[in-house]
Coordinates of C-alpha atoms in Angstrom, one line a residue:
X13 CA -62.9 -44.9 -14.6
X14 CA -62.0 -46.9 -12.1
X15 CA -62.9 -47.0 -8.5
X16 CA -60.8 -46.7 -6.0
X17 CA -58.6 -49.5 -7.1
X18 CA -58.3 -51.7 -4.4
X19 CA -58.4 -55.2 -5.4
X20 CA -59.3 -57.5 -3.2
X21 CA -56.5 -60.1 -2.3
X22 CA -58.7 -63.4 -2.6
X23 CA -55.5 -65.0 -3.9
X24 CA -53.0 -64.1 -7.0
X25 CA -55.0 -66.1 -9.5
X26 CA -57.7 -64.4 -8.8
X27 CA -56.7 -60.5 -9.3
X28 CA -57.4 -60.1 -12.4
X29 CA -61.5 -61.7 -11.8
X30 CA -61.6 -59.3 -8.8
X31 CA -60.2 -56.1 -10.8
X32 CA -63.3 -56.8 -13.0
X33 CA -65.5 -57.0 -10.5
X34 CA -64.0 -53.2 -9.2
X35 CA -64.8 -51.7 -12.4
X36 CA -60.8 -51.8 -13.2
X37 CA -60.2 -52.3 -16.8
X38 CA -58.6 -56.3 -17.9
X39 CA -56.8 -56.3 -21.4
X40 CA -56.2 -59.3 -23.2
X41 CA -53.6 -59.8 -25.5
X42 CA -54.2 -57.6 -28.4
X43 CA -52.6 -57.1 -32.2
X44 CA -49.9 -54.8 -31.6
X45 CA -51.7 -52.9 -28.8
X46 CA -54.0 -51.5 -30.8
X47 CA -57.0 -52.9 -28.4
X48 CA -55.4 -51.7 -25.4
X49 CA -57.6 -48.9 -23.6
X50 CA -55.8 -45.7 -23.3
X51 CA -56.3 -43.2 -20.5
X52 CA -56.7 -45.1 -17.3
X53 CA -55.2 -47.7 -15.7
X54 CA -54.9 -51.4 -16.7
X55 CA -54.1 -54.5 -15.0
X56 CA -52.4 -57.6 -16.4
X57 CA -50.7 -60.4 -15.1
X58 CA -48.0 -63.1 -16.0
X59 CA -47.9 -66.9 -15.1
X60 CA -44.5 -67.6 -13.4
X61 CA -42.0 -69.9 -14.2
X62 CA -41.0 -69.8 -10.1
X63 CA -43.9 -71.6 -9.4
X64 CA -46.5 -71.5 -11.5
X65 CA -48.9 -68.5 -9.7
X66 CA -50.3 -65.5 -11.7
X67 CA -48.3 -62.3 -10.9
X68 CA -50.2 -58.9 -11.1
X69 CA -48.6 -55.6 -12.7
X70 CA -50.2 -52.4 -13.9
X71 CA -50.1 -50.6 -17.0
X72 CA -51.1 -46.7 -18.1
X73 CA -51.4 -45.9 -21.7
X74 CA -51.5 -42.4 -22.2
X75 CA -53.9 -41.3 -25.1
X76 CA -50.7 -39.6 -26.9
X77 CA -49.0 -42.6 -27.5
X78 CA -48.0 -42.7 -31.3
X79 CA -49.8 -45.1 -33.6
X80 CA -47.0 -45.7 -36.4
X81 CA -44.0 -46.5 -34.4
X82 CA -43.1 -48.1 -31.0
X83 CA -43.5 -47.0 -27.8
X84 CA -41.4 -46.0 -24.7
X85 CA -42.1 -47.5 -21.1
X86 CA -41.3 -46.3 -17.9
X87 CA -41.1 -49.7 -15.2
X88 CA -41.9 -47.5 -12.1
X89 CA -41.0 -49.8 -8.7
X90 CA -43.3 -49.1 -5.8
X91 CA -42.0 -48.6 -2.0
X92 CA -42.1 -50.8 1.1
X93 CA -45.7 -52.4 1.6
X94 CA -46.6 -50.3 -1.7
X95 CA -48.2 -53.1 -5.0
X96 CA -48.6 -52.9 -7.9
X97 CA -51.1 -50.6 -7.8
X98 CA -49.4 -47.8 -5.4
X99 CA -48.4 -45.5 -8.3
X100 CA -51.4 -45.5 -10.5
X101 CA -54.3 -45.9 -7.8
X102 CA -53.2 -43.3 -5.4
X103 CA -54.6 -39.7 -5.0
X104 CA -52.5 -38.5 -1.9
X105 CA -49.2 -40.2 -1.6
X106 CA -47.7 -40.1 -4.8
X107 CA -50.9 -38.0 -7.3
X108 CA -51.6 -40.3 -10.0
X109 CA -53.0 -37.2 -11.8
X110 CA -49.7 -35.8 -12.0
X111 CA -47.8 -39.1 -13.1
X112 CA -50.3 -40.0 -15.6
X113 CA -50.6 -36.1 -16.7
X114 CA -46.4 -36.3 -17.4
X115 CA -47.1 -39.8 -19.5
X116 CA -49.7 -37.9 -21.3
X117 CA -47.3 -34.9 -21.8
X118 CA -44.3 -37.1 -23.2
X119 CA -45.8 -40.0 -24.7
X120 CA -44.1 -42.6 -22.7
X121 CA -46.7 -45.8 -21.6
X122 CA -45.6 -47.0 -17.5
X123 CA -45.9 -50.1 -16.7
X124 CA -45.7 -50.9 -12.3
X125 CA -44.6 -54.1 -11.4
X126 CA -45.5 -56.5 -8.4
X127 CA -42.2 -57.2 -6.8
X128 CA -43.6 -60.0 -4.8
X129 CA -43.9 -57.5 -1.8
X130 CA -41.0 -56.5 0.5
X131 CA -38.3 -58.1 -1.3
X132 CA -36.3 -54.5 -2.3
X133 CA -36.2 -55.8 -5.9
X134 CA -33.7 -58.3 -5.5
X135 CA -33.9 -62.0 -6.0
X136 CA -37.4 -62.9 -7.0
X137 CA -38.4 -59.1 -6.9
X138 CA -36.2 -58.7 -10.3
X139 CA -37.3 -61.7 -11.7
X140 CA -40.8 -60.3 -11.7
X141 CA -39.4 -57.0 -13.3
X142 CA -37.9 -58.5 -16.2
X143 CA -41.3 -61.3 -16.1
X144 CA -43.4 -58.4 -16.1
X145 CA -41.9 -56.4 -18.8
X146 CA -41.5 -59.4 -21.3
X147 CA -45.3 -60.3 -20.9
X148 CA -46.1 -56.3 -22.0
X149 CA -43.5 -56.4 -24.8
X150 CA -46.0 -59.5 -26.3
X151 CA -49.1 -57.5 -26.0
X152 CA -48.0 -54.1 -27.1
X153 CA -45.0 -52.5 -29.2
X154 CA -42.6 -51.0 -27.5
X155 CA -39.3 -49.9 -28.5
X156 CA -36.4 -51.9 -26.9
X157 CA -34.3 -48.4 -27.4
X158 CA -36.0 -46.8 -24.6
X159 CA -37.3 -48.6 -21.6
X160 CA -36.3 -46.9 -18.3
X161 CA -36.9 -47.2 -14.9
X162 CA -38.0 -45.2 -11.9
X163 CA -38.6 -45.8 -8.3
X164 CA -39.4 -44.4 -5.2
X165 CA -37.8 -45.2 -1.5
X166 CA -37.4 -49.5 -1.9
X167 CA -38.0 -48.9 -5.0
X168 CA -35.6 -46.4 -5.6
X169 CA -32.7 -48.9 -4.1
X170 CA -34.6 -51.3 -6.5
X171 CA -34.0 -48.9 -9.7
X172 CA -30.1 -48.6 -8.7
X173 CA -29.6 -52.2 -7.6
X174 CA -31.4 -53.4 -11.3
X175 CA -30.1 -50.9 -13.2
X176 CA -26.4 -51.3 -12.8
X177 CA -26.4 -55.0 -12.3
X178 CA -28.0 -55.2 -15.9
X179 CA -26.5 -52.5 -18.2
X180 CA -27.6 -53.1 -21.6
X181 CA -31.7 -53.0 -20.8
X182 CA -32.5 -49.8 -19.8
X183 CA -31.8 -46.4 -21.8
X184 CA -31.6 -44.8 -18.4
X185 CA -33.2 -44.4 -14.9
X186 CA -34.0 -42.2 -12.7
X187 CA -34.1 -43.7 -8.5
X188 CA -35.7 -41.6 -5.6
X189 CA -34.0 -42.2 -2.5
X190 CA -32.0 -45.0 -4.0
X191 CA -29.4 -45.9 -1.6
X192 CA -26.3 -47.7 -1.8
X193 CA -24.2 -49.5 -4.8
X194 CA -22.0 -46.8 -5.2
X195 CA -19.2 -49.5 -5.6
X196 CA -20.5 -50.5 -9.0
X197 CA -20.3 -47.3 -10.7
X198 CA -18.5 -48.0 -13.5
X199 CA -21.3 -50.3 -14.6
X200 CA -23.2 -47.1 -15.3
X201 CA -20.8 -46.0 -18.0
X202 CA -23.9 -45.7 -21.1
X203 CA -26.9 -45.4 -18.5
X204 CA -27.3 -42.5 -17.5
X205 CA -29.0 -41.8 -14.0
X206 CA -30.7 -38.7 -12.4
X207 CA -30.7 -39.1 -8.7
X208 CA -33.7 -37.2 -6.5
X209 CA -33.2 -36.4 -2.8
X210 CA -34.9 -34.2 -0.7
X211 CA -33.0 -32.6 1.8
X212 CA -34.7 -33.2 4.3
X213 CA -33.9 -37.2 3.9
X214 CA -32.0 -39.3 7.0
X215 CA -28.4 -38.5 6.6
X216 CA -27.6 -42.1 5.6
X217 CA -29.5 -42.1 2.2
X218 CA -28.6 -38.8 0.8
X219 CA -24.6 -39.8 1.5
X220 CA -24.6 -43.0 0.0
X221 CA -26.4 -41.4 -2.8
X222 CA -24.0 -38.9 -3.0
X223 CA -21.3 -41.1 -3.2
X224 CA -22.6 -43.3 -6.4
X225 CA -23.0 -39.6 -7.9
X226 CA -20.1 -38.4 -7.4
X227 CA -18.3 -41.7 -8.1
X228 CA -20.2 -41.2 -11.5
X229 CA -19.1 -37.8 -11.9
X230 CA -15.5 -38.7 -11.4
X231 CA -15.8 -41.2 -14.4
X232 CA -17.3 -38.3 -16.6
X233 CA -20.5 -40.4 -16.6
X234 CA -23.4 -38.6 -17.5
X235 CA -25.9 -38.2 -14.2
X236 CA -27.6 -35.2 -12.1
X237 CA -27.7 -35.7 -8.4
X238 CA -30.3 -32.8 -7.2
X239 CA -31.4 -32.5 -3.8
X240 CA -34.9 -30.5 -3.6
X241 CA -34.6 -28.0 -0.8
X242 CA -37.4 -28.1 2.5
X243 CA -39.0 -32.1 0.8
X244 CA -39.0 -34.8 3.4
X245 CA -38.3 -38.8 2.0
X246 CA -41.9 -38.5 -0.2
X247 CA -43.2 -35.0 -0.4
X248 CA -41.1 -34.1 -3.3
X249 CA -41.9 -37.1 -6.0
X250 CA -45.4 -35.8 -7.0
X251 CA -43.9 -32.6 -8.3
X252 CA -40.6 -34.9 -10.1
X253 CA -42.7 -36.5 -12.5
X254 CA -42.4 -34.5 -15.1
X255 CA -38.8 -33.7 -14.6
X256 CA -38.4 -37.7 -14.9
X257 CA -40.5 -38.3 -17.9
X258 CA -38.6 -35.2 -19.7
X259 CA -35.4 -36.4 -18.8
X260 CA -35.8 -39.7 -20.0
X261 CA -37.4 -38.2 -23.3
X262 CA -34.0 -38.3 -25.5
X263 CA -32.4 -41.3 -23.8
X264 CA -31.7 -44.0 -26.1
X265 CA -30.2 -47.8 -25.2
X266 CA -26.7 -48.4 -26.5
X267 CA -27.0 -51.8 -27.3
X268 CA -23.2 -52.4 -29.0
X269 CA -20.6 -50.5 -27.1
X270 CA -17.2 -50.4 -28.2
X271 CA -15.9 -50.2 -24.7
X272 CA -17.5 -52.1 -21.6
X273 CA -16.8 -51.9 -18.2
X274 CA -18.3 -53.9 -15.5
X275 CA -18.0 -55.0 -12.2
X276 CA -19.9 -57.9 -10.7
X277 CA -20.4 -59.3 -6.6
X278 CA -21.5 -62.6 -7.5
X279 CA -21.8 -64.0 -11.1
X280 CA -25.6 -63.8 -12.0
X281 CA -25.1 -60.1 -12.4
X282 CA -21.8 -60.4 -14.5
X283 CA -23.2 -60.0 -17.7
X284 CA -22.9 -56.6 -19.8
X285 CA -24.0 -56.5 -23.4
X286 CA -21.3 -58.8 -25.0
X287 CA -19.6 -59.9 -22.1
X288 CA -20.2 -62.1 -19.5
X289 CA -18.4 -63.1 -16.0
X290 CA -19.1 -66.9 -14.8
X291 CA -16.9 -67.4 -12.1
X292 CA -14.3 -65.4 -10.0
X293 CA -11.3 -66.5 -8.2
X294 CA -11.7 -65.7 -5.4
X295 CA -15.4 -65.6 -4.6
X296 CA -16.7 -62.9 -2.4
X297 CA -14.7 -60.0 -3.7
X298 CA -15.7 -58.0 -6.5
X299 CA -15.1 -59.0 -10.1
X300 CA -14.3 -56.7 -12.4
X301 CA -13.7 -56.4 -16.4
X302 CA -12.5 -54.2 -19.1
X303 CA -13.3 -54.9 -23.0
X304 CA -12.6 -53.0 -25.4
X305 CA -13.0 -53.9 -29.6
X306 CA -11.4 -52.2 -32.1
X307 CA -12.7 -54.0 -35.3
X308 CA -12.0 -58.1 -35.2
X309 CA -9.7 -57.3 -32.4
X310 CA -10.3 -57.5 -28.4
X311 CA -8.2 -56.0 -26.1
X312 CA -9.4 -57.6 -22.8
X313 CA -8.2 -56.5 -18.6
X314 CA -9.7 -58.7 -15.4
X315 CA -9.6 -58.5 -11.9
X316 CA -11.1 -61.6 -10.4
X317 CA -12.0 -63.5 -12.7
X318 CA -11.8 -67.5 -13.8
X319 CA -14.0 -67.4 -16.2
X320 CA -16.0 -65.4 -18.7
X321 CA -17.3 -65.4 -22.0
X322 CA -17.6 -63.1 -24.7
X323 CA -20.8 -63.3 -27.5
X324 CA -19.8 -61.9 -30.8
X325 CA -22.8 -61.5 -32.1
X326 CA -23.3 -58.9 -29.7
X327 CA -20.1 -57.3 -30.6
X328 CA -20.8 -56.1 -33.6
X329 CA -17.9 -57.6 -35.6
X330 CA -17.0 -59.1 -39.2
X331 CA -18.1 -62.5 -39.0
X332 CA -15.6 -63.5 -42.1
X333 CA -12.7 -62.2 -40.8
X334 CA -10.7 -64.2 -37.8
X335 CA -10.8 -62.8 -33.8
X336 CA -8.3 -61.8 -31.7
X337 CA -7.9 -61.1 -28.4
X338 CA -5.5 -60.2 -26.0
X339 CA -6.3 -60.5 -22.2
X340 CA -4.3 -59.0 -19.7
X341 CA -1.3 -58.2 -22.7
X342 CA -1.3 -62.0 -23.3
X343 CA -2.7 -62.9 -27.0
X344 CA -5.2 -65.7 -27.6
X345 CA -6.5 -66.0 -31.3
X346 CA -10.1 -67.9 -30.8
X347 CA -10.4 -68.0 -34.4
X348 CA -12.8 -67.4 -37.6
X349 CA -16.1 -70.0 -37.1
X350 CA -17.4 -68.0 -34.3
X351 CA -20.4 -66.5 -35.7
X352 CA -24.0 -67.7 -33.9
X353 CA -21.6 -68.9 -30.5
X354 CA -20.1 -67.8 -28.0
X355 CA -16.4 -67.7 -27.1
X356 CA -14.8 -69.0 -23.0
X357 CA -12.0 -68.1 -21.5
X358 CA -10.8 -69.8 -18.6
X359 CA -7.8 -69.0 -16.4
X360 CA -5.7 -72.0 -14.7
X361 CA -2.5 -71.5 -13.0
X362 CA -2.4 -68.1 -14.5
X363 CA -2.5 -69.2 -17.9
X364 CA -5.7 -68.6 -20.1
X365 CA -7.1 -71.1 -22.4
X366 CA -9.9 -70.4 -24.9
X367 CA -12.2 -72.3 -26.6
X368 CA -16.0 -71.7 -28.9
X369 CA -19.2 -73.1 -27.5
X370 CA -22.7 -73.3 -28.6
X371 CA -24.4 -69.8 -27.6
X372 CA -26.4 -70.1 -24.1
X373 CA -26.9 -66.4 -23.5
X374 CA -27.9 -65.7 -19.8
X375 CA -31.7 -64.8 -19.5
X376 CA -32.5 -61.1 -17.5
X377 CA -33.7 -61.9 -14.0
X378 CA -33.1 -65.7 -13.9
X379 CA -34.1 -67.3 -10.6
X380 CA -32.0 -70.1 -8.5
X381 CA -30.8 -71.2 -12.1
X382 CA -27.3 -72.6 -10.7
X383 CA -26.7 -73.9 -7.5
X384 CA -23.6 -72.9 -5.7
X385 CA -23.5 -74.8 -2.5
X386 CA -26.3 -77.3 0.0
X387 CA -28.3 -77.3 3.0
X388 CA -28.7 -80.4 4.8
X389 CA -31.5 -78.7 7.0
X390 CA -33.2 -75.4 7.1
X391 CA -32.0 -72.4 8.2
X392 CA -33.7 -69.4 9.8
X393 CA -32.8 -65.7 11.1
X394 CA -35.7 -65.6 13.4
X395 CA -37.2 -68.3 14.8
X396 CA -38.3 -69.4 18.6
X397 CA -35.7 -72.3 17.9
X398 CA -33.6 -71.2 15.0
X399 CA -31.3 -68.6 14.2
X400 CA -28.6 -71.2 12.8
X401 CA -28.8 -68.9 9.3
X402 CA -27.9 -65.6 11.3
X403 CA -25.0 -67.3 13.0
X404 CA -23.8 -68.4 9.7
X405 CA -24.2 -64.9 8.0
X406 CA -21.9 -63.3 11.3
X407 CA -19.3 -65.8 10.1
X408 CA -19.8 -65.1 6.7
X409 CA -18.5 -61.6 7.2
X410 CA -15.7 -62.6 9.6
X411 CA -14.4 -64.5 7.0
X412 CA -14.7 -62.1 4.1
X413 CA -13.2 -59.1 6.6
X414 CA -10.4 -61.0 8.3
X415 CA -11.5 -59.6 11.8
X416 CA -11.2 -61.1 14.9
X417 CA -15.1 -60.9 15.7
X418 CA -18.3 -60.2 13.8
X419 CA -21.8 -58.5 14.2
X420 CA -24.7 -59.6 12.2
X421 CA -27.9 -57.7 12.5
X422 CA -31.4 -58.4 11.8
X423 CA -33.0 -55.1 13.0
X424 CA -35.8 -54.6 10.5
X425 CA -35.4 -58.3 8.7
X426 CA -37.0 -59.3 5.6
X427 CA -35.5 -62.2 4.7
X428 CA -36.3 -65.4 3.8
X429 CA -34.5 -68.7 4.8
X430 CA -32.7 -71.3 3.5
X431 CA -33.9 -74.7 2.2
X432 CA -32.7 -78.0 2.4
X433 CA -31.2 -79.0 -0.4
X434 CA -29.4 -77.0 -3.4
X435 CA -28.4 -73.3 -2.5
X436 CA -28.3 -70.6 -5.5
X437 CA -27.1 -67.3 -5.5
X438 CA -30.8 -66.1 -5.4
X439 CA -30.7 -67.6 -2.2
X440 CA -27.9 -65.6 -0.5
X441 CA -29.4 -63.0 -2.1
X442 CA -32.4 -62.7 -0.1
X443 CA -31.6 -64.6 3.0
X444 CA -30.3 -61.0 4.6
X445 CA -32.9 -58.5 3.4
X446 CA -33.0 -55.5 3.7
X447 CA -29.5 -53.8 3.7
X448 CA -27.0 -54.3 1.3
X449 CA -23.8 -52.4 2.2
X450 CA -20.7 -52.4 2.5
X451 CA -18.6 -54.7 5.3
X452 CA -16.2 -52.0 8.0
X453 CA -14.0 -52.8 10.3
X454 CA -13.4 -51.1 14.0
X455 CA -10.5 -52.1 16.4
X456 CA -12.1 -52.1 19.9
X457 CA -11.0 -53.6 23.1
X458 CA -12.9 -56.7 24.5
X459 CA -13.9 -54.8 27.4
X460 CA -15.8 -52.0 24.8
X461 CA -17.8 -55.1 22.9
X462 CA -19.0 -56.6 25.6
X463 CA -20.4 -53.3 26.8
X464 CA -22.0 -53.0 23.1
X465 CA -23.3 -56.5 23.5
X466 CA -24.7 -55.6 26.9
X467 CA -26.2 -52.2 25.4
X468 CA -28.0 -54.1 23.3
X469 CA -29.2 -57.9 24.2
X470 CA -32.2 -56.0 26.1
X471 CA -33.3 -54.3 23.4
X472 CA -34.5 -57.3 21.5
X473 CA -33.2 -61.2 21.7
X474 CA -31.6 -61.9 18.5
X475 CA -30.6 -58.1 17.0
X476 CA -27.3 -59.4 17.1
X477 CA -25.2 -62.2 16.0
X478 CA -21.7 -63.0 16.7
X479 CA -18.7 -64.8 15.5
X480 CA -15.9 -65.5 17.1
X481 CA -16.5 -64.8 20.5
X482 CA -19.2 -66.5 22.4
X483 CA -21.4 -65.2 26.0
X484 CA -24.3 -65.7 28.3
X485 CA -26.4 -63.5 29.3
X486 CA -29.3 -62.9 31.8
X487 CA -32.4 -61.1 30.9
X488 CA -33.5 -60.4 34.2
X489 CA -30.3 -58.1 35.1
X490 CA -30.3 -54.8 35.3
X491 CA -28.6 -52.7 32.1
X492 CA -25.3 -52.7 31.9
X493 CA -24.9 -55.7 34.1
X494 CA -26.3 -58.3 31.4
X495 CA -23.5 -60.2 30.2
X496 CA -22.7 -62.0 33.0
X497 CA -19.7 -64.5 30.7
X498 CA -17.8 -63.9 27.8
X499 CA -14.7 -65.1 26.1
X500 CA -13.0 -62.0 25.2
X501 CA -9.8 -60.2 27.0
X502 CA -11.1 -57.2 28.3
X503 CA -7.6 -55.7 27.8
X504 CA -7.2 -57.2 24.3
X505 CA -7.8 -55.4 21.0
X506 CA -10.0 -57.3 18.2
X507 CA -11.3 -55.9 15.1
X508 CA -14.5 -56.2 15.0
X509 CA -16.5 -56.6 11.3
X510 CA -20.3 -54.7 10.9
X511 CA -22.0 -53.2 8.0
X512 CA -21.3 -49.8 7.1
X513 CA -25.1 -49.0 7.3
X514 CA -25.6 -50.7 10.3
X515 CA -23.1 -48.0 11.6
X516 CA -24.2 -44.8 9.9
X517 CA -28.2 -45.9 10.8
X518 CA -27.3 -46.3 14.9
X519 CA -28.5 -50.2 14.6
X520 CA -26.6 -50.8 16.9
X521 CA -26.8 -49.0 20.5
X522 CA -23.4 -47.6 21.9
X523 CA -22.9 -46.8 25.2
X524 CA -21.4 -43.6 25.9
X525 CA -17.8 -43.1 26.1
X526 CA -17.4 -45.6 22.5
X527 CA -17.3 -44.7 19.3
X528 CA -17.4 -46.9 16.1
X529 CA -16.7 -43.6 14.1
X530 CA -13.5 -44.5 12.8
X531 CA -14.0 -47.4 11.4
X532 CA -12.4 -48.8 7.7
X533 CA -14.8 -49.4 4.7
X534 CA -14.1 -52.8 3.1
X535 CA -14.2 -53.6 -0.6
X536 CA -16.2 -56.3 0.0
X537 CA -20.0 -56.1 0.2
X538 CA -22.0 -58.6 2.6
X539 CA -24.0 -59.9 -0.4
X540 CA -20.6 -60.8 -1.6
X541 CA -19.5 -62.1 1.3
X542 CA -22.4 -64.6 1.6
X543 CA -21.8 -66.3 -1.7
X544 CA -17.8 -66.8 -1.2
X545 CA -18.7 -68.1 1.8
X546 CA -20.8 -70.7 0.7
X547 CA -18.9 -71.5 -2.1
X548 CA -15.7 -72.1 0.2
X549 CA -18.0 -74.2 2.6
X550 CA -19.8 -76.3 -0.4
X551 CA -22.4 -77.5 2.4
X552 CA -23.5 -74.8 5.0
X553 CA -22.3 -75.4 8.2
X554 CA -22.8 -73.4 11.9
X555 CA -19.3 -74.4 13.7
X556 CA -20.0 -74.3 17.7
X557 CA -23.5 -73.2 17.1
X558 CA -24.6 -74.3 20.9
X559 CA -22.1 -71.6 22.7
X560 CA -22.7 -68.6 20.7
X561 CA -25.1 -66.9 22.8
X562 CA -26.8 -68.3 26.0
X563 CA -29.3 -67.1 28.3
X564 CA -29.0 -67.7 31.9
X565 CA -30.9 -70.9 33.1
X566 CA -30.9 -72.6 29.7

């Protein structure tokens, strides 16, 4: 066995040497898995098309696995500053014994990606998902029909966020302390999800988790949303394991659904089994689509959309008899010779034209594979002379919202910045880690922001960003007294644009005698917001970055 299953971090090419070295098992590619070692862990890796280094996942085959048919895999997504390794090398936090012993007990291999570290499974964190599970799928034989996924904390957001921006991969999943999303539940119409709280978890999680349930339930989706009584944000998951790996155990992938709906923030997640949204019109809101086939014959209602395409090959339909469609009650007829492509529609001036193309079906977890918009310079959140990308998200979200003023935080940033050169929606993506949520709106008087701003510019120099209002402020003041210029009315009401968790988490210090508690939740998610502003923009661009926010003496 081995030992205690830390691998030394010389660099990611060599992990694999260095598990070798620790006694930890290294499989090669074998003939339908049947060299693999069953019973303990085993580490693998992949060689990235990103850029070329060796990523690192884990595997556990259980000795029960079946030798005459394929095999089911559980992807199980570690937490924040968990690897790889978290789920199958530790004793205390989440009891390997029992996860492994609940793999044993259902026959189900598990397979733990990387996620390239803190990146909450977005951007290149679900590239190296989808990476990592394609490399498995050529060394072992597992059965497309039931993959699931599971996560815990980050990685429960991770199991949510993947999940329903890709239905059509995973039979079902099962997040712990998954938070957020709840405004894509219609995408979880055929995977079913099983939701773990504990009740003692900060109020924010367990109601945004509430509301994807319940939004779920409303839809007569299948899901159980159970809170386990007295567990804090861990303490429960050891003792879930087996209720995971049972649940999953009769969940099947429905691969050609009559009926699809889907809703999409940005295009790289529009696809859904045999459709696929490529543009919207008007980017930054939420795109939405409702297929339904009935034979040779589509029936076919957007919301948002330009463009999309439909495969039929995917559809299930009789290549020798002629399509039709009809898209929001207007008929298009794309014709008979559509077998091995795909078909485009495209709405101008309200009028939809349709036309067949070769087949170029989108690829699971692609990575800055279409620019939408440039940099001519770099652009950072945190910086000692840069925070020109902050700035730019604050008026990103003014300009989704329509307020007068906007907050952007970076309280607990993970981000990465932007480039020069070509920006992709992988890019917006991760530029704002780690909260994706929902954009609200609060009508305050000037003379109640500024006493926010003031609240909070001592906290920490750069928690927030604003647009459209500019101040200057001196450090060495006492609290209260801070902002010593604005350019807001006192008197005057603005709205003023935040995210909803920003709100519901106290980010954001307010001084007593304010409230943001009636605020208006948006549509529009900040994610969202990010890429329709950068499309609109075409070149990113900081208007009146140099009066923003000055301190005293510079």
């Amino acid at each position: 066995m081995p030992q205690n299953g830390l691998i030394v971090e010389i660099s990611v090419r060599l992990r694999e040497l260095a598990c070798v070295f620790l006694g930890l098992t290294v499989s090669c590619l074998g003939s339908a898995g049947a060299d693999l070692k069953r019973g303990e862990p085993l580490a693998f890796s992949y060689q990235s098309e990103v850029d070329g280094t060796l990523q690192p996942y884990m595997v556990y085959l259980p000795k029960s696995l079946p030798e005459d048919k394929p095999w089911s895999l559980v992807v199980a997504l570690h937490g924040t500053s968990g690897s790889h390794q978290t789920f199958l090398m530790s004793t205390k936090k989440y009891d390997k014994a029992k996860l492994m012993k609940a793999a044993e007990k259902h026959q189900m291999a598990i397979l733990c990606p990387e996620g390239r570290g803190n990146t909450e499974w977005w951007g290149i964190g679900e590239n190296d998902v989808f990476r990592a599970i394609g490399d498995f799928q050529k060394r072992a034989p597992i059965d497309k029909n039931r993959i699931y996924l599971t996560g815990h904390s980050m990685g429960g957001g991770g199991t949510t966020y993947i999940a329903l921006r890709n239905p059509g991969f995973f039979a079902a999943a099962a997040p712990m302390v998954g938070t957020l999303h709840f405004d894509l539940a219609e995408n979880a119409r055929y995977t079913p999800f099983y939701f773990l709280v504990g009740s003692r978890e900060i109020g924010p999680r367990k109601l945004f988790i509430k509301r994807l349930a319940d939004k779920m339930e409303a839809l007569g989706y299948e899901r159980i949303h159970e809170i386990v009584p007295g567990a804090d944000h861990r303490s429960f998951v050891p003792d879930a394991w087996d209720r995971v790996f049972a649940w999953f155990s009769d969940k099947r992938l429905v691969r050609q659904p009559d009926r699809i709906t889907h809703a999409a923030e940005i295009p790289k997640h529009g696809w859904a089994y045999w459709v696929k949204i490529d543009a919207m019109e008007r980017p930054g809101t939420i795109a939405r689509i409702d297929a339904r086939r009935d034979g040779n014959e589509f029936r076919i209602t957007t919301e948002n959309i330009a463009v999309f395409r439909v495969f039929p090959d995917h559809a299930a339909i009789d290549p020798h008899q002629p399509l039709v469609v009809h898209i929001n009650g207007n008929r298009l007829d794309p014709g008979k010779e559509v077998s091995g492509k795909e078909i485009v529609f495209e709405q101008m001036a309200d009028q939809w034209s349709v036309r067949t193309a070769p087949l170029n079906e989108p690829k699971r977890g692609n990575y800055r594979y279409a620019a939408v918009a440039r940099a001519e310079q770099a652009m950072t959140v945190k910086s000692s002379t840069d925070y020109s990308l902050a700035f730019w998200a604050a008026d990103a979200l003014r300009a989704a919202s329509g307020a007068d003023i906007a907050f952007q935080l970076t309280a607990h940033y993970r981000g990465v910045g932007i480039q020069p050169g070509e920006v992709t929606e992988d890019d917006l993506i991760q530029c704002i880690r780690p909260f994706l949520q929902p954009l609200c709106t609060v009508s305050l008087s000037g003379r109640q922001i500024v006493k926010i701003l003031d609240g909070n510019v001592s906290q920490r120099w750069g928690a927030i960003f604003v647009s459209g209002m500019s101040y200057r402020f001196d450090p060495q003041a006492p609290a209260g007294k801070q902002i010593v210029e604005h350019s807001l009315d006192p008197d005057l009401k603005y709205s003023l644009c935040l995210g909803e968790n920003d709100i519901l988490r106290k980010s954001v210090r307010v001084p007593k005698g304010i409230s943001l508690s009636k605020y208006q939740r948006t549509s529009i998610w900040n994610h969202a917001a990010y890429y329709g502003h950068a499309v609109r923009q075409g070149t990113l661009r900081v208007d009146h970055l140099d009066r923003r926010q000055k301190v005293v003496g510079n």
